[in-house]
mmCIF file of C-alpha atoms in Angstrom:
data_model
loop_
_atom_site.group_PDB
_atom_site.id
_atom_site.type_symbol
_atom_site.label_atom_id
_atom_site.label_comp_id
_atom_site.label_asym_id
_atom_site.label_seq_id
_atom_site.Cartn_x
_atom_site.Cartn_y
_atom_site.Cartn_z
ATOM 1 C CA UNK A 1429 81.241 111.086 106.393
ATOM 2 C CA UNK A 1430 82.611 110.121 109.963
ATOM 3 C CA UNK A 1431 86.477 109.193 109.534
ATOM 4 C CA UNK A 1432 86.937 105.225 109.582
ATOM 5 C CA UNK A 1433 90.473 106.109 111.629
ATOM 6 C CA UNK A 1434 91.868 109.380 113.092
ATOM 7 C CA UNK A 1435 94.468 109.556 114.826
ATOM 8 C CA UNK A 1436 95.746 112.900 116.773
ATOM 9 C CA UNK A 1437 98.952 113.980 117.905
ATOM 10 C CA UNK A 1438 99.814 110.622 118.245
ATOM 11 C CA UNK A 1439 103.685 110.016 120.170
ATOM 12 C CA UNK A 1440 105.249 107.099 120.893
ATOM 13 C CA UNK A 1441 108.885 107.094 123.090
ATOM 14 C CA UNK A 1442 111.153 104.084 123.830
ATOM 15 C CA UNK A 1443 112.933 104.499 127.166
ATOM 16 C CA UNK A 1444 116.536 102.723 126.481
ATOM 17 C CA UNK A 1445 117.942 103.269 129.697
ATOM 18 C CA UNK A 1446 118.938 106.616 130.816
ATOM 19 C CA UNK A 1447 117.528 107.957 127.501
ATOM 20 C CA UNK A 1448 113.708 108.554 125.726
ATOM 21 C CA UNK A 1449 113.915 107.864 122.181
ATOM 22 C CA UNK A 1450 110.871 109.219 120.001
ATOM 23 C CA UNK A 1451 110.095 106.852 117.429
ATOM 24 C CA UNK A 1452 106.766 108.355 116.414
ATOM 25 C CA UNK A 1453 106.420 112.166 117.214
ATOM 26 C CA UNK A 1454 102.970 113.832 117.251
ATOM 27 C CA UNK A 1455 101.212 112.048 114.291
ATOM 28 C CA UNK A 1456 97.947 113.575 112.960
ATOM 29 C CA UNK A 1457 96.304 112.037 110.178
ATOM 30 C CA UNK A 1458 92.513 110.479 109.330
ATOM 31 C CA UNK A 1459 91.319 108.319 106.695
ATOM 32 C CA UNK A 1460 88.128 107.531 105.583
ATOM 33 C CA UNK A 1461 85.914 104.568 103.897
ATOM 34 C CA UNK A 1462 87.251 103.459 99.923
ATOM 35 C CA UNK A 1463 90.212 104.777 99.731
ATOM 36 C CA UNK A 1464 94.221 103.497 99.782
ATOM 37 C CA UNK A 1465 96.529 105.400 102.241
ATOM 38 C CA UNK A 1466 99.988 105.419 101.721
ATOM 39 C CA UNK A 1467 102.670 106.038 104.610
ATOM 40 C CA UNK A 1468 106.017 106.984 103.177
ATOM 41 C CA UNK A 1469 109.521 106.808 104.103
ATOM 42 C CA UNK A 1470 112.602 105.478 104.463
ATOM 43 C CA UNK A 1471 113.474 102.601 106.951
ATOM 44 C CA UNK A 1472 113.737 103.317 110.457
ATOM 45 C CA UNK A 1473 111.627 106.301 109.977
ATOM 46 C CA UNK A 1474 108.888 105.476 112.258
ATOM 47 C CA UNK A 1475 106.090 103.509 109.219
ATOM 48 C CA UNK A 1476 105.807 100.531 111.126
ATOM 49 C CA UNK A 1477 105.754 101.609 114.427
ATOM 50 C CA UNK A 1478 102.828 104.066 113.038
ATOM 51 C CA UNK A 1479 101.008 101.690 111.545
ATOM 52 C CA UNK A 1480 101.221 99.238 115.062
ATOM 53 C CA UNK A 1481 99.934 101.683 116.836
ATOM 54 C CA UNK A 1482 96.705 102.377 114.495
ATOM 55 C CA UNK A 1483 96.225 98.820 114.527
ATOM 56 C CA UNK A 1484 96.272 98.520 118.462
ATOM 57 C CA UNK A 1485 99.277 96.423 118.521
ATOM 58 C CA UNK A 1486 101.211 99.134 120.483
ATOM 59 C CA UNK A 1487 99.729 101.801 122.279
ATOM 60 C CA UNK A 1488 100.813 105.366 121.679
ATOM 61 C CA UNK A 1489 102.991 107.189 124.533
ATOM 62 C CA UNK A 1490 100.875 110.219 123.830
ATOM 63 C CA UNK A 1491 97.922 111.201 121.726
ATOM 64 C CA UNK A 1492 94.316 109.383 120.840
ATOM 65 C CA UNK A 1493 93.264 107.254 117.879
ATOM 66 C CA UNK A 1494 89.498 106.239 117.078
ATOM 67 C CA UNK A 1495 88.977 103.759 115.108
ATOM 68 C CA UNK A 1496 85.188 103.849 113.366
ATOM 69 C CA UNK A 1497 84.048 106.840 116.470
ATOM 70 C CA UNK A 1498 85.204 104.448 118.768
ATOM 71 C CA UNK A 1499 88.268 106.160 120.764
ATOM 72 C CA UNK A 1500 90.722 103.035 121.305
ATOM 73 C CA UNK A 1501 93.765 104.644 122.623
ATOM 74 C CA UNK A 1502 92.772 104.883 126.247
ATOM 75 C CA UNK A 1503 91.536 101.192 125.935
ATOM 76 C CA UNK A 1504 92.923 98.376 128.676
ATOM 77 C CA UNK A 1505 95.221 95.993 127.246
ATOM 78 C CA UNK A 1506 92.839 93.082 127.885
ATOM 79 C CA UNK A 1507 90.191 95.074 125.698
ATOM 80 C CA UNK A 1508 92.947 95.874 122.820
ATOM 81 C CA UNK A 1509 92.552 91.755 121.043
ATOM 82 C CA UNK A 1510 88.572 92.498 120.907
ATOM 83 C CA UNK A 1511 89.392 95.847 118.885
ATOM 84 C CA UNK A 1512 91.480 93.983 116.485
ATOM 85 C CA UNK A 1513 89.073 91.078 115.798
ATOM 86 C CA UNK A 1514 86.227 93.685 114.964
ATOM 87 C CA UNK A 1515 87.781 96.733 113.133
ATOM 88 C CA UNK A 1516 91.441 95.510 111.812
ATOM 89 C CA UNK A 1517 92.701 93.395 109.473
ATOM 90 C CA UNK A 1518 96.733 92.870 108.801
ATOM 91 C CA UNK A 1519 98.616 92.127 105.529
ATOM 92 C CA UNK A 1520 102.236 91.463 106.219
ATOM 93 C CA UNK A 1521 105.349 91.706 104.327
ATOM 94 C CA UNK A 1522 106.373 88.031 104.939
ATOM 95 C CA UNK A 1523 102.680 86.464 104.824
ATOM 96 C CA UNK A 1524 102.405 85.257 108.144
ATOM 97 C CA UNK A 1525 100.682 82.134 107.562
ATOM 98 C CA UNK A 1526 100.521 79.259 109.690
ATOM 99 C CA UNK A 1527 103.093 76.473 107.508
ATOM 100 C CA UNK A 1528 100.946 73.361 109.059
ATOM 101 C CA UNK A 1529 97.596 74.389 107.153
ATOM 102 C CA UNK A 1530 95.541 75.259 104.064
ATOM 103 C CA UNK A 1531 95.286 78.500 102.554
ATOM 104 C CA UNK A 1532 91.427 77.486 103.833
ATOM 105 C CA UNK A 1533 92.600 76.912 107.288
ATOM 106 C CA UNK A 1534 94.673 79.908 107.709
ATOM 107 C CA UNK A 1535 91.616 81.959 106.652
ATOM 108 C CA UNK A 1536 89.878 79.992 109.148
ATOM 109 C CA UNK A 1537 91.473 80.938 112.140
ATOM 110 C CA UNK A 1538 90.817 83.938 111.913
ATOM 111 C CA UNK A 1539 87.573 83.682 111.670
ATOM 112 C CA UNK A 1540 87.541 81.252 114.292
ATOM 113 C CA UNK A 1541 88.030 83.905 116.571
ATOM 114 C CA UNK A 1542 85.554 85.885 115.391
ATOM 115 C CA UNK A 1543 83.066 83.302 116.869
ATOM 116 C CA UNK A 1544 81.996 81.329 113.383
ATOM 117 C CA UNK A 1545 81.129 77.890 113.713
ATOM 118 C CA UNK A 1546 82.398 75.394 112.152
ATOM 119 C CA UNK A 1547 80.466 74.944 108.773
ATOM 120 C CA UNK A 1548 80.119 79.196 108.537
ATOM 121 C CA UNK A 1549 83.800 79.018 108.374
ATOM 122 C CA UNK A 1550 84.860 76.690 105.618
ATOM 123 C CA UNK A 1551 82.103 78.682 103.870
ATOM 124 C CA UNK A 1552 83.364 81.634 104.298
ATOM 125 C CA UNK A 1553 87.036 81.260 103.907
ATOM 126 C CA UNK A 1554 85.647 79.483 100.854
ATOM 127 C CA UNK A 1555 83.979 82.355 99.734
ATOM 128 C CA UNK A 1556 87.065 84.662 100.293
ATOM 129 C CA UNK A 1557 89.681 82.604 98.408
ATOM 130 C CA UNK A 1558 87.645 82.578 95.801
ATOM 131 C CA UNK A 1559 87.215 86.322 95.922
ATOM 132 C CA UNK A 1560 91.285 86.545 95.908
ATOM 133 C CA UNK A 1561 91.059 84.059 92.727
ATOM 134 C CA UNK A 1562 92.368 81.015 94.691
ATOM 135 C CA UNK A 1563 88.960 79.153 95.072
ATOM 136 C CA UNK A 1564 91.024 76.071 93.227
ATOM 137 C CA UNK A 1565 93.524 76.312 95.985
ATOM 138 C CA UNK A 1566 91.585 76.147 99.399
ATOM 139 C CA UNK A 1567 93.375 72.590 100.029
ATOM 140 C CA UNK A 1568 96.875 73.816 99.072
ATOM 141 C CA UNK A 1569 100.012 74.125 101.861
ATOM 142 C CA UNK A 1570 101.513 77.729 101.689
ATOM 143 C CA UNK A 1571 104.515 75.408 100.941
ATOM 144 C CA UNK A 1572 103.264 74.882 97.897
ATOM 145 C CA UNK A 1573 101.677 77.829 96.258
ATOM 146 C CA UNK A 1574 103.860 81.165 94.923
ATOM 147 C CA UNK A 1575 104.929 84.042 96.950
ATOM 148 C CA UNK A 1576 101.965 86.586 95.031
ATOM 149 C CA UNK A 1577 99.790 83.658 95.727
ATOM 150 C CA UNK A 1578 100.132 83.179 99.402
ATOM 151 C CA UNK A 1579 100.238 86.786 99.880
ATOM 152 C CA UNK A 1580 96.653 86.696 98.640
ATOM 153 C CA UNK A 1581 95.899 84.403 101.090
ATOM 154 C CA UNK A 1582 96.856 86.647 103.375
ATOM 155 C CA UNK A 1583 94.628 88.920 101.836
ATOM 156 C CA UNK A 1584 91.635 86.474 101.971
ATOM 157 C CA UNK A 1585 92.867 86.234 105.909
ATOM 158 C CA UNK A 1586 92.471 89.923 106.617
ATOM 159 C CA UNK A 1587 89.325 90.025 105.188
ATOM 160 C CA UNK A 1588 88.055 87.854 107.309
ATOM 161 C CA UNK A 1589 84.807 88.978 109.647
ATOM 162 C CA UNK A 1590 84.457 91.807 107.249
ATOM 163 C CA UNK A 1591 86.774 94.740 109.248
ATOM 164 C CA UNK A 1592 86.351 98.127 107.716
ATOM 165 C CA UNK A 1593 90.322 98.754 108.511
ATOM 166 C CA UNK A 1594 92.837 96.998 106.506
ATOM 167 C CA UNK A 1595 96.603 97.419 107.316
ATOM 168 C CA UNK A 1596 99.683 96.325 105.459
ATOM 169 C CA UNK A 1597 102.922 96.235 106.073
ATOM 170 C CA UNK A 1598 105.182 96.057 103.004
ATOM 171 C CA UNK A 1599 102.669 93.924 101.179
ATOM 172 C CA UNK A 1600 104.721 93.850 97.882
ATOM 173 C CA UNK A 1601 108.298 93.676 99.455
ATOM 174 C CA UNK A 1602 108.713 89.935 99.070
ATOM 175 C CA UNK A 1603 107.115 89.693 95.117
ATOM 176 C CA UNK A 1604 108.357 90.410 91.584
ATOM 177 C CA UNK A 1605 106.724 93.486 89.582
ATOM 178 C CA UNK A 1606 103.903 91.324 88.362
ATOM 179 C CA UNK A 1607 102.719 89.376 91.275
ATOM 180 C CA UNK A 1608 103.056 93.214 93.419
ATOM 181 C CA UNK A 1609 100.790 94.571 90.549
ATOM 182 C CA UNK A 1610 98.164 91.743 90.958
ATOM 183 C CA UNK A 1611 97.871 92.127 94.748
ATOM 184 C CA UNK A 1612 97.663 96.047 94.755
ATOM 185 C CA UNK A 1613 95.339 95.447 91.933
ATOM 186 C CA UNK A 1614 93.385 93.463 94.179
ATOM 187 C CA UNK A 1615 93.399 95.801 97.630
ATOM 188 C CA UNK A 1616 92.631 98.557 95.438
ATOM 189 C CA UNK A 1617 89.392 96.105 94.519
ATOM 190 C CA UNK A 1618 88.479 95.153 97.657
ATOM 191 C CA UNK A 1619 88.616 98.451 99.009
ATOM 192 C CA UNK A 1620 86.172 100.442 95.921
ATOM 193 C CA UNK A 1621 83.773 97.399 96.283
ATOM 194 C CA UNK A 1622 83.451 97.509 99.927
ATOM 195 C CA UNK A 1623 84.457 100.469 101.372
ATOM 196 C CA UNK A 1624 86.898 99.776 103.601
ATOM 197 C CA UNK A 1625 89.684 101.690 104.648
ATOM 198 C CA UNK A 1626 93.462 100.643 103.467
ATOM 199 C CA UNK A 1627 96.457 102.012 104.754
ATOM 200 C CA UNK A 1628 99.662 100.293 103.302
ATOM 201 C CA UNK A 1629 103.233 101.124 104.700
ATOM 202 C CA UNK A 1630 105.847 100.825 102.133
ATOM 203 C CA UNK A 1631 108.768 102.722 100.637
ATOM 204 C CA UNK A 1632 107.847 100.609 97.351
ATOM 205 C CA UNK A 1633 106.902 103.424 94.843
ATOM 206 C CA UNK A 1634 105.662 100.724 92.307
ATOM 207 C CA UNK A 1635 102.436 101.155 94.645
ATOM 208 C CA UNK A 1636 101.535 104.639 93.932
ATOM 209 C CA UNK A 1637 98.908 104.187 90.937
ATOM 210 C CA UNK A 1638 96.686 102.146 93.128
ATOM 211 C CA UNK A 1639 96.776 104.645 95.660
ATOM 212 C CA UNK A 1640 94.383 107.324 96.721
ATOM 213 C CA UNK A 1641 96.881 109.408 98.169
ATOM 214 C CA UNK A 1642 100.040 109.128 100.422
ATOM 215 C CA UNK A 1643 101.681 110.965 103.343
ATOM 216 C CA UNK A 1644 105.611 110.852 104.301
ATOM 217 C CA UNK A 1645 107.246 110.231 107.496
ATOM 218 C CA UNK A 1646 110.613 111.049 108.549
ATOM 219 C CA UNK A 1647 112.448 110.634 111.282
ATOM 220 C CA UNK A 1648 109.229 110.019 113.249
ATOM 221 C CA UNK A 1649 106.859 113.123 111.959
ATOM 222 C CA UNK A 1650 104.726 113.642 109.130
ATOM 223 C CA UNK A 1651 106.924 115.903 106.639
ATOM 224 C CA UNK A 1652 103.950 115.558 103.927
#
């Protein structure tokens, strides 16, 4: 089964004036389709930065990632936005969503850019709240919903256009123990029934029985 992400010897260095500071050093890993990654470790070890760069926000100093046998890390900037629309979708620790719309709407947006017309994508975001068990709340103002409920909105968002990559960034952080159960509940769902790919940073270990497996970073490298 080809890998749905590798990523090899991966390095990425900040240059704060005089000095190069490595904030992700030589990162080798790989995933593949329906299972739940988990990246490890304590903050400021290097987990977010990781996870930007295997989601083409940031490109890697050093080192190649391929996302579905597509090599991305020697992509142009310009070309980066197109690889996010078709292979990634985000989860983020503080939801993200736009405060102005619907949970529809923010779902929309997305798919928006992903070149659905108009009628496709109330039908779709449609379809995907209801998947996330918030069909009754398509009309509703993130204002007015619950923190585990507009993080599944969030979820609804990044499933949007169908990406086989899904990456989250502290996805339970901001929730009690029962809404962070319900939403890794639900990724671990999404990702059997599918077969995507989820990789989930977090140094919340109330995650680990809805993972597949987990790796640990420290001070930028892989230590497990």
């Amino acid at each position: 089964m080809t890998p749905t992400l590798e990523a090899e010897q991966v390095t990425k260095i900040y240059q704060e004036g005089a000095f190069q500071v490595p904030a992700v050093q030589e990162v080798t890993m790989s995933t593949k389709a329906g299972e739940v990654v988990a990246i490890l470790g304590p903050s400021g070890s290097g987990k977010t930065t990781l996870l930007s760069m295997l989601g083409c926000m940031l490109r890697p100093t050093s080192g190649t990632i391929t996302i579905h046998g597509e090599c991305v890390s020697d992509l142009d900037e310009a070309e980066l936005p197109w690889v996010r629309r078709r292979y990634v979708g985000f989860i983020f620790q503080s939801f993200n969503l736009f405060a102005a719309l619907s949970a529809a709407e923010n779902v929309e947006v997305v798919l928006q850019m992903k070149g659905l017309d108009r009628r496709a994508r109330r039908a779709e975001s449609l379809r995907l709240l209801e998947l996330v068990g918030l069909g009754k709340r398509a009309d509703f103002l993130p204002r007015d919903m619950s923190g585990g409920e507009r993080q599944r909105v969030s979820i609804a968002r990044a499933l949007a256009g169908d990406p086989p990559l899904i990456l989250a960034d502290e996805p339970t952080a901001n929730l009690d123990a029962k809404n962070g159960e319900q939403v890794m509940k639900l990724l671990h769902s999404v990702t059997r029934s599918d077969g995507r790919t989820v990789i989930i940073v977090t140094h919340d270990h109330r995650v680990m029985p809805y993972i597949d497996r987990s790796v640990r970073i420290e001070d930028g490298k892989l230590v497990a």
